[in-house]
Short mmCIF file of C-alpha atoms and ligand atoms in Angstrom, two decimals:
data_model
loop_
_atom_site.label_atom_id
_atom_site.label_comp_id
_atom_site.label_asym_id
_atom_site.label_seq_id
_atom_site.Cartn_x
_atom_site.Cartn_y
_atom_site.Cartn_z
CA MET T 263 42.47 12.81 -6.02
CA LYS T 264 43.72 14.53 -2.91
CA PRO T 265 44.36 11.46 -0.71
CA PHE T 266 46.83 10.19 -3.26
CA SER T 267 48.70 13.45 -3.65
CA PHE T 268 50.95 13.06 -0.64
CA LEU T 269 51.96 9.66 -1.90
CA VAL T 270 52.72 10.94 -5.30
CA LEU T 271 56.47 10.75 -4.96
CA PHE T 272 56.29 7.13 -3.99
CA ILE T 273 53.70 5.96 -6.42
CA PHE T 274 54.64 8.18 -9.35
CA PRO T 275 56.47 5.37 -11.15
CA LEU T 276 53.43 3.14 -10.65
CA LEU T 277 51.06 5.86 -11.89
CA THR T 278 53.02 6.46 -15.04
CA SER T 279 53.18 2.79 -15.76
CA ILE T 280 49.41 2.50 -15.35
CA ALA T 281 48.99 5.58 -17.51
CA GLN T 282 51.14 4.11 -20.24
CA GLU T 283 49.30 0.83 -20.01
CA VAL T 284 45.89 2.51 -20.09
CA LYS T 285 46.77 4.73 -22.98
CA GLY T 286 48.10 1.80 -24.97
CA VAL T 287 46.08 1.37 -28.12
CA ASP T 288 45.95 -2.41 -28.05
CA GLY T 289 42.96 -2.23 -25.67
CA VAL T 290 44.22 -5.05 -23.44
CA ASN T 291 45.20 -2.82 -20.55
CA LEU T 292 41.87 -1.08 -20.37
CA LYS T 293 40.41 -4.36 -19.12
CA GLN T 294 41.17 -3.33 -15.55
CA PHE T 295 38.47 -0.67 -15.96
CA GLY T 296 36.02 -2.94 -17.76
CA ILE T 297 36.69 -1.26 -21.12
CA TYR T 298 36.98 -3.62 -24.09
CA ASP T 299 36.03 -1.63 -27.18
CA LYS T 300 38.99 -0.44 -29.20
CA ASP T 301 37.38 2.35 -31.18
CA LEU T 302 35.64 4.39 -28.51
CA LEU T 303 35.69 8.16 -28.88
CA PRO T 304 39.08 9.39 -27.66
CA ALA T 305 39.40 11.34 -24.40
CA SER T 306 40.53 14.30 -26.52
CA PHE T 307 37.07 14.48 -28.13
CA HIS T 308 35.28 14.81 -24.79
CA LYS T 309 37.94 17.22 -23.55
CA LYS T 310 37.40 19.41 -26.62
CA ASN T 311 33.68 19.42 -25.87
CA ARG T 312 34.30 20.56 -22.30
CA GLU T 313 36.44 23.36 -23.71
CA LYS T 314 33.66 24.33 -26.11
CA ILE T 315 31.03 24.55 -23.38
CA ARG T 316 33.47 26.48 -21.21
CA SER T 317 34.01 28.97 -24.03
CA LEU T 318 30.25 29.65 -24.10
CA MET T 319 30.05 30.26 -20.34
CA PRO T 320 30.36 33.83 -19.06
CA ASN T 321 33.15 34.93 -16.78
CA ASN T 322 33.13 33.59 -13.21
CA SER T 323 30.47 30.95 -13.80
CA VAL T 324 30.14 27.25 -13.13
CA ALA T 325 28.20 24.51 -14.95
CA VAL T 326 26.96 21.30 -13.36
CA PHE T 327 25.92 18.10 -15.19
CA PHE T 328 24.54 14.87 -13.74
CA SER T 329 24.70 11.34 -15.16
CA ALA T 330 21.46 9.58 -16.15
CA PRO T 331 19.45 7.75 -13.47
CA VAL T 332 19.38 4.00 -13.10
CA ARG T 333 15.81 2.89 -13.91
CA THR T 334 13.94 0.00 -12.34
CA ARG T 335 12.44 -2.48 -14.78
CA SER T 336 10.68 -4.50 -12.14
CA ASN T 337 11.28 -5.37 -8.49
CA ASP T 338 15.07 -5.55 -8.07
CA VAL T 339 15.93 -5.71 -11.78
CA ASP T 340 17.08 -2.56 -13.58
CA TYR T 341 16.91 -1.59 -17.23
CA GLU T 342 20.23 -1.73 -19.01
CA TYR T 343 22.00 1.50 -18.13
CA HIS T 344 22.20 4.25 -20.73
CA GLN T 345 24.21 7.38 -20.08
CA ASP T 346 22.73 10.85 -20.45
CA PRO T 347 23.87 12.03 -23.92
CA ASN T 348 25.10 15.43 -22.70
CA PHE T 349 27.07 13.80 -19.92
CA TYR T 350 28.55 11.27 -22.33
CA TYR T 351 29.42 14.00 -24.83
CA LEU T 352 31.35 15.89 -22.17
CA THR T 353 33.02 13.00 -20.34
CA GLY T 354 32.84 9.66 -22.17
CA LEU T 355 31.82 8.11 -18.85
CA ARG T 356 29.24 5.35 -19.11
CA GLU T 357 28.67 4.87 -15.37
CA PRO T 358 25.83 6.20 -13.19
CA HIS T 359 25.85 8.29 -9.96
CA SER T 360 28.27 10.89 -11.23
CA VAL T 361 28.49 14.70 -11.40
CA LEU T 362 30.62 16.89 -13.64
CA VAL T 363 31.40 20.46 -12.59
CA ILE T 364 33.04 22.82 -15.10
CA PHE T 365 34.47 26.15 -13.95
CA LYS T 366 34.90 29.04 -16.34
CA ASN T 367 37.91 30.25 -14.40
CA PRO T 368 40.34 27.94 -12.63
CA VAL T 369 39.66 27.33 -8.91
CA LYS T 370 41.56 25.61 -6.14
CA ILE T 371 40.19 22.32 -4.95
CA ASN T 372 42.08 20.44 -2.25
CA GLY T 373 45.02 22.72 -2.89
CA GLU T 374 45.16 21.98 -6.63
CA THR T 375 44.22 24.43 -9.35
CA THR T 376 41.64 22.98 -11.73
CA LYS T 377 38.97 23.91 -14.28
CA GLU T 378 36.85 20.81 -13.85
CA ILE T 379 36.00 18.10 -11.39
CA LEU T 380 34.20 14.82 -11.99
CA PHE T 381 32.69 12.92 -9.08
CA VAL T 382 32.37 9.19 -9.84
CA GLN T 383 31.40 5.98 -8.10
CA LYS T 384 34.23 4.77 -5.96
CA LYS T 385 35.94 1.52 -6.80
CA ASP T 386 34.52 -1.22 -4.58
CA THR T 387 35.53 -4.85 -4.94
CA LYS T 388 32.24 -6.13 -3.59
CA ASP T 389 30.03 -3.94 -5.81
CA GLU T 390 32.24 -4.61 -8.82
CA LEU T 391 31.78 -8.34 -8.29
CA TRP T 392 28.06 -7.82 -8.98
CA THR T 393 27.97 -5.13 -11.63
CA GLY T 394 31.41 -5.01 -13.22
CA LYS T 395 34.53 -2.90 -13.11
CA ARG T 396 34.40 0.82 -12.55
CA LEU T 397 36.80 3.55 -13.49
CA GLY T 398 37.00 5.11 -10.04
CA ALA T 399 38.52 8.56 -9.57
CA LEU T 400 42.02 7.52 -10.63
CA GLY T 401 40.71 5.80 -13.76
CA ALA T 402 38.61 8.86 -14.62
CA GLU T 403 41.73 11.01 -14.58
CA LEU T 404 43.85 8.53 -16.50
CA VAL T 405 41.41 7.18 -19.05
CA LEU T 406 39.01 10.08 -19.53
CA GLU T 407 41.72 12.69 -18.98
CA ILE T 408 39.54 14.65 -16.59
CA GLU T 409 41.69 17.21 -14.80
CA THR T 410 40.37 16.37 -11.33
CA ALA T 411 38.27 13.39 -10.29
CA GLU T 412 36.99 12.41 -6.89
CA ASN T 413 34.76 9.77 -5.38
CA ASN T 414 31.11 10.86 -5.43
CA THR T 415 31.04 10.54 -1.62
CA LYS T 416 33.11 13.75 -1.60
CA PHE T 417 30.57 15.81 -3.54
CA LYS T 418 28.62 16.84 -0.46
CA ASN T 419 31.50 18.51 1.35
CA THR T 420 33.63 19.78 -1.51
CA ASP T 421 33.61 23.56 -1.87
CA LEU T 422 32.55 24.12 -5.49
CA TYR T 423 32.61 27.91 -5.26
CA PHE T 424 28.88 28.26 -5.80
CA ASP T 425 28.85 31.16 -3.32
CA LYS T 426 31.56 33.04 -5.24
CA ALA T 427 30.27 32.37 -8.77
CA ASP T 428 28.21 34.98 -10.61
CA LYS T 429 26.20 32.24 -12.40
CA ILE T 430 25.48 28.57 -11.77
CA PHE T 431 24.28 26.68 -14.85
CA TYR T 432 22.49 23.35 -14.57
CA PHE T 433 19.64 21.38 -16.12
CA PRO T 434 16.34 21.44 -14.19
CA ILE T 435 16.81 19.21 -11.15
CA ARG T 436 14.99 15.96 -11.77
CA LYS T 437 12.52 14.74 -9.19
CA ASP T 438 12.02 11.23 -10.57
CA VAL T 439 15.14 9.51 -9.34
CA ARG T 440 15.07 6.34 -7.26
CA ASP T 441 16.72 6.44 -3.84
CA ASN T 442 18.98 3.58 -2.88
CA VAL T 443 18.92 3.78 0.90
CA PHE T 444 22.17 1.82 1.12
CA ASP T 445 24.10 4.33 -1.00
CA LYS T 446 24.70 7.78 0.46
CA ALA T 447 26.13 9.04 -2.82
CA ASP T 448 23.63 7.70 -5.35
CA LEU T 449 22.18 10.09 -7.91
CA ASN T 450 19.20 10.84 -5.69
CA ASN T 451 21.50 11.99 -2.88
CA LEU T 452 23.82 13.87 -5.24
CA LEU T 453 20.81 15.81 -6.54
CA LEU T 454 19.56 16.56 -3.03
CA GLN T 455 23.04 17.67 -2.02
CA PHE T 456 23.26 19.92 -5.06
CA ASP T 457 19.83 21.34 -4.33
CA SER T 458 20.85 22.25 -0.81
CA LYS T 459 24.22 23.64 -1.97
CA ILE T 460 22.56 26.08 -4.39
CA GLY T 461 19.35 26.52 -2.36
CA VAL T 462 20.92 29.37 -0.40
CA GLU T 463 22.07 31.23 -3.50
CA ASP T 464 20.38 34.24 -5.02
CA LYS T 465 17.86 33.15 -7.66
CA ASN T 466 19.31 35.50 -10.29
CA LYS T 467 22.49 33.55 -10.06
CA LYS T 468 20.83 30.25 -10.95
CA ASP T 469 20.20 29.40 -14.59
CA SER T 470 18.53 26.15 -15.59
CA THR T 471 17.79 27.02 -19.21
CA SER T 472 21.02 28.10 -20.96
CA LEU T 473 22.77 24.72 -20.88
CA SER T 474 20.17 23.06 -23.06
CA HIS T 475 20.62 25.77 -25.74
CA TRP T 476 24.39 25.51 -25.63
CA MET T 477 24.39 21.74 -25.76
CA ALA T 478 22.00 21.80 -28.73
CA GLN T 479 24.25 24.27 -30.52
CA LEU T 480 27.31 22.07 -29.97
CA ARG T 481 25.74 18.67 -30.56
CA GLU T 482 24.02 19.76 -33.78
CA ILE T 483 27.35 19.94 -35.64
CA LYS T 484 29.08 16.58 -35.81
CA SER T 485 32.86 16.33 -35.57
CA GLU T 486 34.86 13.87 -37.67
CA GLU T 487 35.04 11.48 -34.69
CA GLU T 488 31.27 11.55 -34.33
CA LEU T 489 30.72 11.05 -38.05
CA TYR T 490 32.87 7.92 -37.85
CA MET T 491 30.50 6.53 -35.20
CA MET T 492 27.41 7.57 -37.15
CA ARG T 493 28.66 6.00 -40.37
CA LYS T 494 29.27 2.78 -38.41
CA ALA T 495 25.80 2.85 -36.86
CA VAL T 496 24.18 3.50 -40.25
CA GLU T 497 26.23 0.83 -42.04
CA ILE T 498 25.18 -1.79 -39.46
CA THR T 499 21.56 -0.69 -39.73
CA CYS T 500 21.67 -0.99 -43.53
CA LYS T 501 22.97 -4.55 -43.15
CA ALA T 502 20.07 -5.30 -40.83
CA GLN T 503 17.52 -3.96 -43.32
CA ILE T 504 19.05 -6.06 -46.11
CA GLU T 505 19.04 -9.25 -44.00
CA LEU T 506 15.41 -8.58 -43.15
CA MET T 507 14.51 -8.15 -46.83
CA LYS T 508 16.03 -11.54 -47.59
CA ALA T 509 14.29 -13.31 -44.71
CA LEU T 510 10.81 -11.77 -44.69
CA GLU T 511 7.86 -13.91 -45.76
CA PRO T 512 4.20 -14.30 -44.75
CA ASN T 513 3.47 -15.81 -41.32
CA MET T 514 6.72 -14.57 -39.88
CA PRO T 515 5.79 -12.86 -36.60
CA GLU T 516 6.79 -9.21 -36.32
CA TYR T 517 8.97 -10.15 -33.34
CA GLN T 518 11.01 -12.45 -35.56
CA THR T 519 11.65 -9.60 -37.97
CA GLU T 520 12.78 -7.62 -34.91
CA ALA T 521 15.00 -10.52 -33.82
CA ILE T 522 16.74 -10.57 -37.20
CA VAL T 523 17.56 -6.87 -37.25
CA GLU T 524 18.66 -6.79 -33.62
CA TYR T 525 20.81 -9.87 -34.17
CA VAL T 526 22.56 -8.04 -37.00
CA PHE T 527 23.06 -4.98 -34.75
CA LYS T 528 24.74 -6.97 -32.00
CA ALA T 529 26.60 -9.29 -34.35
CA ASN T 530 28.25 -6.20 -35.85
CA GLY T 531 29.18 -4.52 -32.58
CA ALA T 532 26.28 -2.11 -32.10
CA GLU T 533 25.49 -2.24 -28.39
CA TYR T 534 21.71 -2.02 -28.73
CA PRO T 535 18.92 -0.44 -30.74
CA GLY T 536 18.96 3.37 -30.39
CA PHE T 537 15.16 3.22 -29.88
CA PRO T 538 12.60 0.40 -29.72
CA SER T 539 12.47 -1.24 -33.16
CA ILE T 540 9.25 -0.42 -35.00
CA MET T 541 8.14 -3.49 -36.98
CA GLY T 542 4.57 -2.75 -38.00
CA SER T 543 2.79 -5.01 -40.45
CA GLY T 544 -0.70 -4.80 -41.96
CA GLU T 545 -2.78 -2.36 -39.92
CA ASN T 546 0.29 -1.67 -37.75
CA SER T 547 2.07 -0.15 -40.73
CA CYS T 548 -0.23 2.83 -40.05
CA VAL T 549 0.84 3.15 -36.37
CA LEU T 550 3.73 5.61 -36.26
CA HIS T 551 5.58 4.35 -33.18
CA TYR T 552 4.19 0.80 -33.01
CA ASN T 553 6.66 -1.41 -31.15
CA SER T 554 4.86 -4.26 -29.43
CA ASN T 555 5.69 -6.29 -32.57
CA ARG T 556 3.42 -9.26 -31.71
CA LYS T 557 1.33 -9.67 -34.87
CA ILE T 558 1.93 -12.52 -37.28
CA THR T 559 2.52 -11.04 -40.71
CA THR T 560 0.08 -11.90 -43.46
CA ASP T 561 0.24 -12.31 -47.22
CA ASN T 562 -0.35 -9.13 -49.27
CA SER T 563 0.43 -6.80 -46.36
CA LEU T 564 3.21 -4.26 -45.89
CA LEU T 565 5.81 -4.17 -43.12
CA VAL T 566 7.23 -0.84 -41.96
CA SER T 567 10.67 -1.54 -40.52
CA ASP T 568 11.92 1.59 -38.71
CA ILE T 569 15.17 0.69 -36.97
CA GLY T 570 18.50 2.04 -35.80
CA GLY T 571 21.52 0.35 -34.27
CA GLU T 572 23.40 2.39 -31.66
CA TYR T 573 27.17 2.32 -31.99
CA HIS T 574 29.18 3.71 -29.05
CA GLY T 575 26.44 6.20 -28.25
CA TYR T 576 25.44 7.24 -31.78
CA THR T 577 22.29 5.90 -33.39
CA ALA T 578 21.11 5.42 -36.95
CA ASP T 579 17.44 5.71 -37.93
CA VAL T 580 16.53 4.05 -41.22
CA THR T 581 13.08 2.97 -42.42
CA ARG T 582 12.12 0.72 -45.26
CA THR T 583 8.65 -0.52 -46.15
CA LEU T 584 8.50 -4.04 -47.51
CA PRO T 585 5.83 -6.23 -49.10
CA VAL T 586 5.61 -9.21 -46.76
CA ASN T 587 5.27 -11.70 -49.64
CA GLY T 588 8.02 -10.13 -51.75
CA LYS T 589 5.76 -8.36 -54.30
CA PHE T 590 4.04 -5.00 -53.91
CA SER T 591 0.35 -4.93 -54.96
CA GLU T 592 -0.74 -2.27 -57.49
CA GLU T 593 -2.18 -0.03 -54.74
CA GLN T 594 0.87 -0.49 -52.54
CA LYS T 595 3.13 0.41 -55.47
CA ILE T 596 1.22 3.64 -56.12
CA ILE T 597 1.44 4.83 -52.52
CA TYR T 598 5.04 3.64 -52.19
CA ASN T 599 6.18 5.58 -55.23
CA ILE T 600 4.54 8.78 -53.97
CA VAL T 601 6.44 8.48 -50.70
CA LEU T 602 9.66 7.77 -52.60
CA LYS T 603 9.14 10.80 -54.82
CA ALA T 604 8.42 12.95 -51.75
CA GLN T 605 11.55 11.65 -50.06
CA GLN T 606 13.70 12.41 -53.10
CA ALA T 607 12.26 15.94 -53.20
CA GLY T 608 13.06 16.33 -49.48
CA ILE T 609 16.63 15.03 -49.82
CA LYS T 610 17.30 17.53 -52.63
CA LYS T 611 16.60 20.31 -50.14
CA CYS T 612 19.22 19.08 -47.67
CA LYS T 613 21.66 21.81 -48.54
CA GLU T 614 23.83 24.07 -46.44
CA GLY T 615 22.02 27.37 -45.90
CA ASN T 616 18.52 25.99 -46.56
CA SER T 617 15.94 26.22 -43.79
CA PHE T 618 15.66 23.15 -41.55
CA TRP T 619 12.03 23.00 -42.71
CA ASP T 620 12.69 23.02 -46.48
CA PRO T 621 12.82 19.19 -46.82
CA ASN T 622 9.48 19.02 -45.01
CA ILE T 623 7.90 21.64 -47.27
CA ALA T 624 9.12 19.86 -50.41
CA ALA T 625 8.05 16.38 -49.28
CA THR T 626 4.67 17.52 -48.01
CA SER T 627 3.94 19.31 -51.24
CA VAL T 628 4.54 16.12 -53.28
CA VAL T 629 2.35 14.00 -50.98
CA SER T 630 -0.37 16.62 -50.95
CA GLN T 631 -0.55 16.92 -54.75
CA GLU T 632 -0.40 13.19 -55.39
CA LEU T 633 -3.06 12.28 -52.82
CA GLN T 634 -5.39 14.80 -54.41
CA LYS T 635 -4.73 13.34 -57.87
CA LEU T 636 -5.75 9.92 -56.53
CA GLY T 637 -8.89 11.38 -54.95
CA ILE T 638 -7.75 10.24 -51.51
CA THR T 639 -7.85 13.85 -50.30
CA LYS T 640 -9.99 16.69 -51.57
CA ASN T 641 -7.83 19.72 -50.82
CA PRO T 642 -4.21 20.64 -49.94
CA LEU T 643 -4.91 20.58 -46.19
CA GLY T 644 -6.16 16.98 -46.38
CA VAL T 645 -2.54 15.79 -46.52
CA ARG T 646 -2.20 16.06 -42.72
CA ARG T 647 -4.72 13.27 -42.20
CA TYR T 648 -2.42 10.78 -43.96
CA PHE T 649 1.02 12.33 -43.39
CA MET T 650 0.78 13.53 -39.81
CA HIS T 651 4.42 13.79 -38.71
CA GLY T 652 7.39 15.97 -39.59
CA THR T 653 9.79 14.96 -42.36
CA SER T 654 13.07 15.50 -40.52
CA HIS T 655 14.76 15.42 -37.16
CA TYR T 656 18.37 15.76 -36.10
CA LEU T 657 20.22 12.51 -35.49
CA GLY T 658 23.18 11.76 -33.24
CA LEU T 659 23.50 10.68 -29.62
CA ASP T 660 19.71 10.78 -29.48
CA VAL T 661 17.50 9.44 -32.23
CA HIS T 662 15.57 12.70 -32.03
CA ASP T 663 18.73 14.66 -31.46
CA VAL T 664 19.03 18.20 -30.20
CA GLY T 665 19.71 21.14 -32.51
CA THR T 666 18.95 24.79 -33.08
CA TYR T 667 16.51 24.53 -36.02
CA LEU T 668 18.49 27.34 -37.65
CA PRO T 669 19.43 27.02 -41.37
CA LEU T 670 21.22 23.78 -42.19
CA LYS T 671 24.96 23.74 -41.67
CA ARG T 672 27.79 21.52 -42.82
CA ASN T 673 28.25 18.34 -40.75
CA VAL T 674 24.69 18.29 -39.46
CA VAL T 675 22.89 14.94 -39.86
CA ILE T 676 19.13 14.87 -40.30
CA THR T 677 16.62 12.23 -41.32
CA VAL T 678 14.30 12.59 -44.30
CA GLU T 679 11.28 10.39 -43.69
CA PRO T 680 7.98 11.20 -45.32
CA GLY T 681 5.14 8.72 -45.00
CA ILE T 682 1.55 8.00 -45.96
CA TYR T 683 -0.67 6.05 -43.57
CA ILE T 684 -4.22 5.09 -44.51
CA PRO T 685 -5.84 3.20 -41.61
CA GLU T 686 -8.93 1.08 -42.08
CA GLY T 687 -12.07 3.25 -42.02
CA SER T 688 -10.38 6.27 -43.61
CA PRO T 689 -12.73 8.36 -45.82
CA CYS T 690 -11.42 7.04 -49.14
CA ASP T 691 -11.78 3.98 -51.35
CA PRO T 692 -11.25 0.91 -49.08
CA LYS T 693 -8.70 -0.43 -51.56
CA TRP T 694 -6.20 1.94 -49.91
CA TRP T 695 -6.94 0.83 -46.35
CA ASN T 696 -4.15 -0.55 -44.17
CA ILE T 697 -1.47 0.75 -46.49
CA GLY T 698 1.20 2.46 -44.41
CA VAL T 699 4.47 3.49 -46.05
CA ARG T 700 7.47 5.33 -44.61
CA ILE T 701 10.88 5.67 -46.24
CA GLU T 702 13.65 7.15 -44.12
CA ASP T 703 17.30 7.93 -44.77
CA ASP T 704 20.00 9.64 -42.75
CA VAL T 705 21.46 12.60 -44.59
CA LEU T 706 24.71 14.45 -43.94
CA ILE T 707 24.71 18.12 -44.87
CA THR T 708 27.90 19.03 -46.75
CA ASP T 709 29.07 22.12 -48.57
CA GLY T 710 27.89 20.45 -51.77
CA ALA T 711 25.38 17.73 -52.55
CA PRO T 712 23.68 15.97 -49.61
CA GLU T 713 25.37 12.71 -48.61
CA VAL T 714 22.81 9.98 -47.97
CA LEU T 715 24.62 7.91 -45.34
CA SER T 716 22.07 5.10 -45.58
CA ASP T 717 22.31 4.81 -49.36
CA CYS T 718 23.70 1.31 -48.77
CA VAL T 719 20.17 -0.08 -48.42
CA PRO T 720 18.08 -0.07 -51.60
CA LYS T 721 14.67 1.54 -51.76
CA THR T 722 13.18 1.31 -55.25
CA ILE T 723 10.39 -1.21 -55.74
CA GLU T 724 12.46 -3.19 -58.21
CA GLU T 725 15.53 -3.33 -55.96
CA ILE T 726 13.50 -4.39 -52.94
CA GLU T 727 11.63 -7.10 -54.84
CA ASN T 728 14.91 -8.43 -56.22
CA LEU T 729 16.58 -8.50 -52.81
CA MET T 730 13.60 -10.30 -51.33
CA LYS T 731 14.17 -13.20 -53.75
CA LEU T 732 17.59 -13.91 -52.24
CA PHE T 733 18.36 -16.75 -49.84
CA SER T 734 18.39 -15.97 -46.13
CA ILE T 735 20.29 -17.76 -43.38
CA PHE T 736 17.62 -16.92 -40.84
CA VAL T 737 15.24 -19.59 -39.66
CA ARG T 738 11.62 -18.56 -40.02
CA HIS T 739 8.47 -18.93 -37.87
N1 LIG N 93 12.54 6.26 -35.70
C1 LIG N 93 11.42 6.78 -35.08
C2 LIG N 93 11.21 8.22 -35.28
O1 LIG N 93 11.95 8.88 -35.96
O2 LIG N 93 10.29 8.77 -34.70
MN1 MN N 94 13.21 9.05 -37.62
#
């Protein structure tokens, strides 16, 4: 914030009063920056993360991170903005067109010694009238507690010591970013400017692979602050599954089931779904990532509801399979109970020190044996025809979160989600056709028994059928 420095004596009282206002916990004063949520991750969390990445960097190196691009939905309308998870993890900033530079060793920028600099969109009354308040450089320093922040227009000509560093770490430079010809410091220009800044450097100095390993290593283990967010996201998602159970009945279009769960997300403070809601009924219960959600549900069919609310960046991912008419058929019950048994076997393996793949091995073995007993498959390998995805993935800022795939550690969250999908035309008795079942929970690895975060939504046949008898406030059809 160089331009302000010479004024510091005069505006110091003003700065401290803003700082006190901003740091007030009542949330009211953050309004000037367009921030209304009162339980966002604290600046100290993001600061700690910057320290952690710095500790992994070798001496005399620099790491560069870019915010996520703004994406066009159609013509002049954009998709709702979503920050890049690594960028959010390190800064807490939810605005586009920004760059974070972390120095292993302190450097001098504009005469001030610093270990980090964040370039952000400048405050602009006209732009803010259209798209809302921004933090600006001053706000980034005060609210996010970034040591040094500048307007992104300064990125091009700021000396970032790339020539003096022994290593420059960055993610592969993306080539798919839209250019806004009216903005000389949009992400597209920032990337081009970065490319030309490092273009002259020796290629041995440039490293575009290490950051992803380091970020995976850090993000895999959840801190207490992150677990608070994840518990919130999961709790809201459980509520959504329960409301859906109460409301579901034949002839309800899949999109209405989606409307119910997404209403519950928003009504409880989750900003949006962490991924497109999968509401697959009948034949669509056998489509793993079905999300057009246009079919009208029918009597005697199943609905796979695979959903996750995102709360302040962190998403849940919980799946339940429901009988549309409130009662599982005999065939549906048989397949459902195999998947449940497989899931319970998988969850048992969610123990510190076990391989990441142990839950998958346990769940697959149950499905494989049981399908053979039913004559649906003829040999152990046949299981892959009907259970064709992995059992677990990491969960966090991304639904398919990053991680090391090393043995499970304390405070890692993974999903356990076996399934059986028997599409029409499969080489087995047609009575099994169009039965698709997936059961998914979010599991926290502890130093003892696994903690099933999504235990708040029932999953036995009896519990589901009982819940489905309850009254729902949601209007149907
Ligand atoms: N929830 C979707 C998936 O895990 O792929
Ligand atoms: Mn999942």
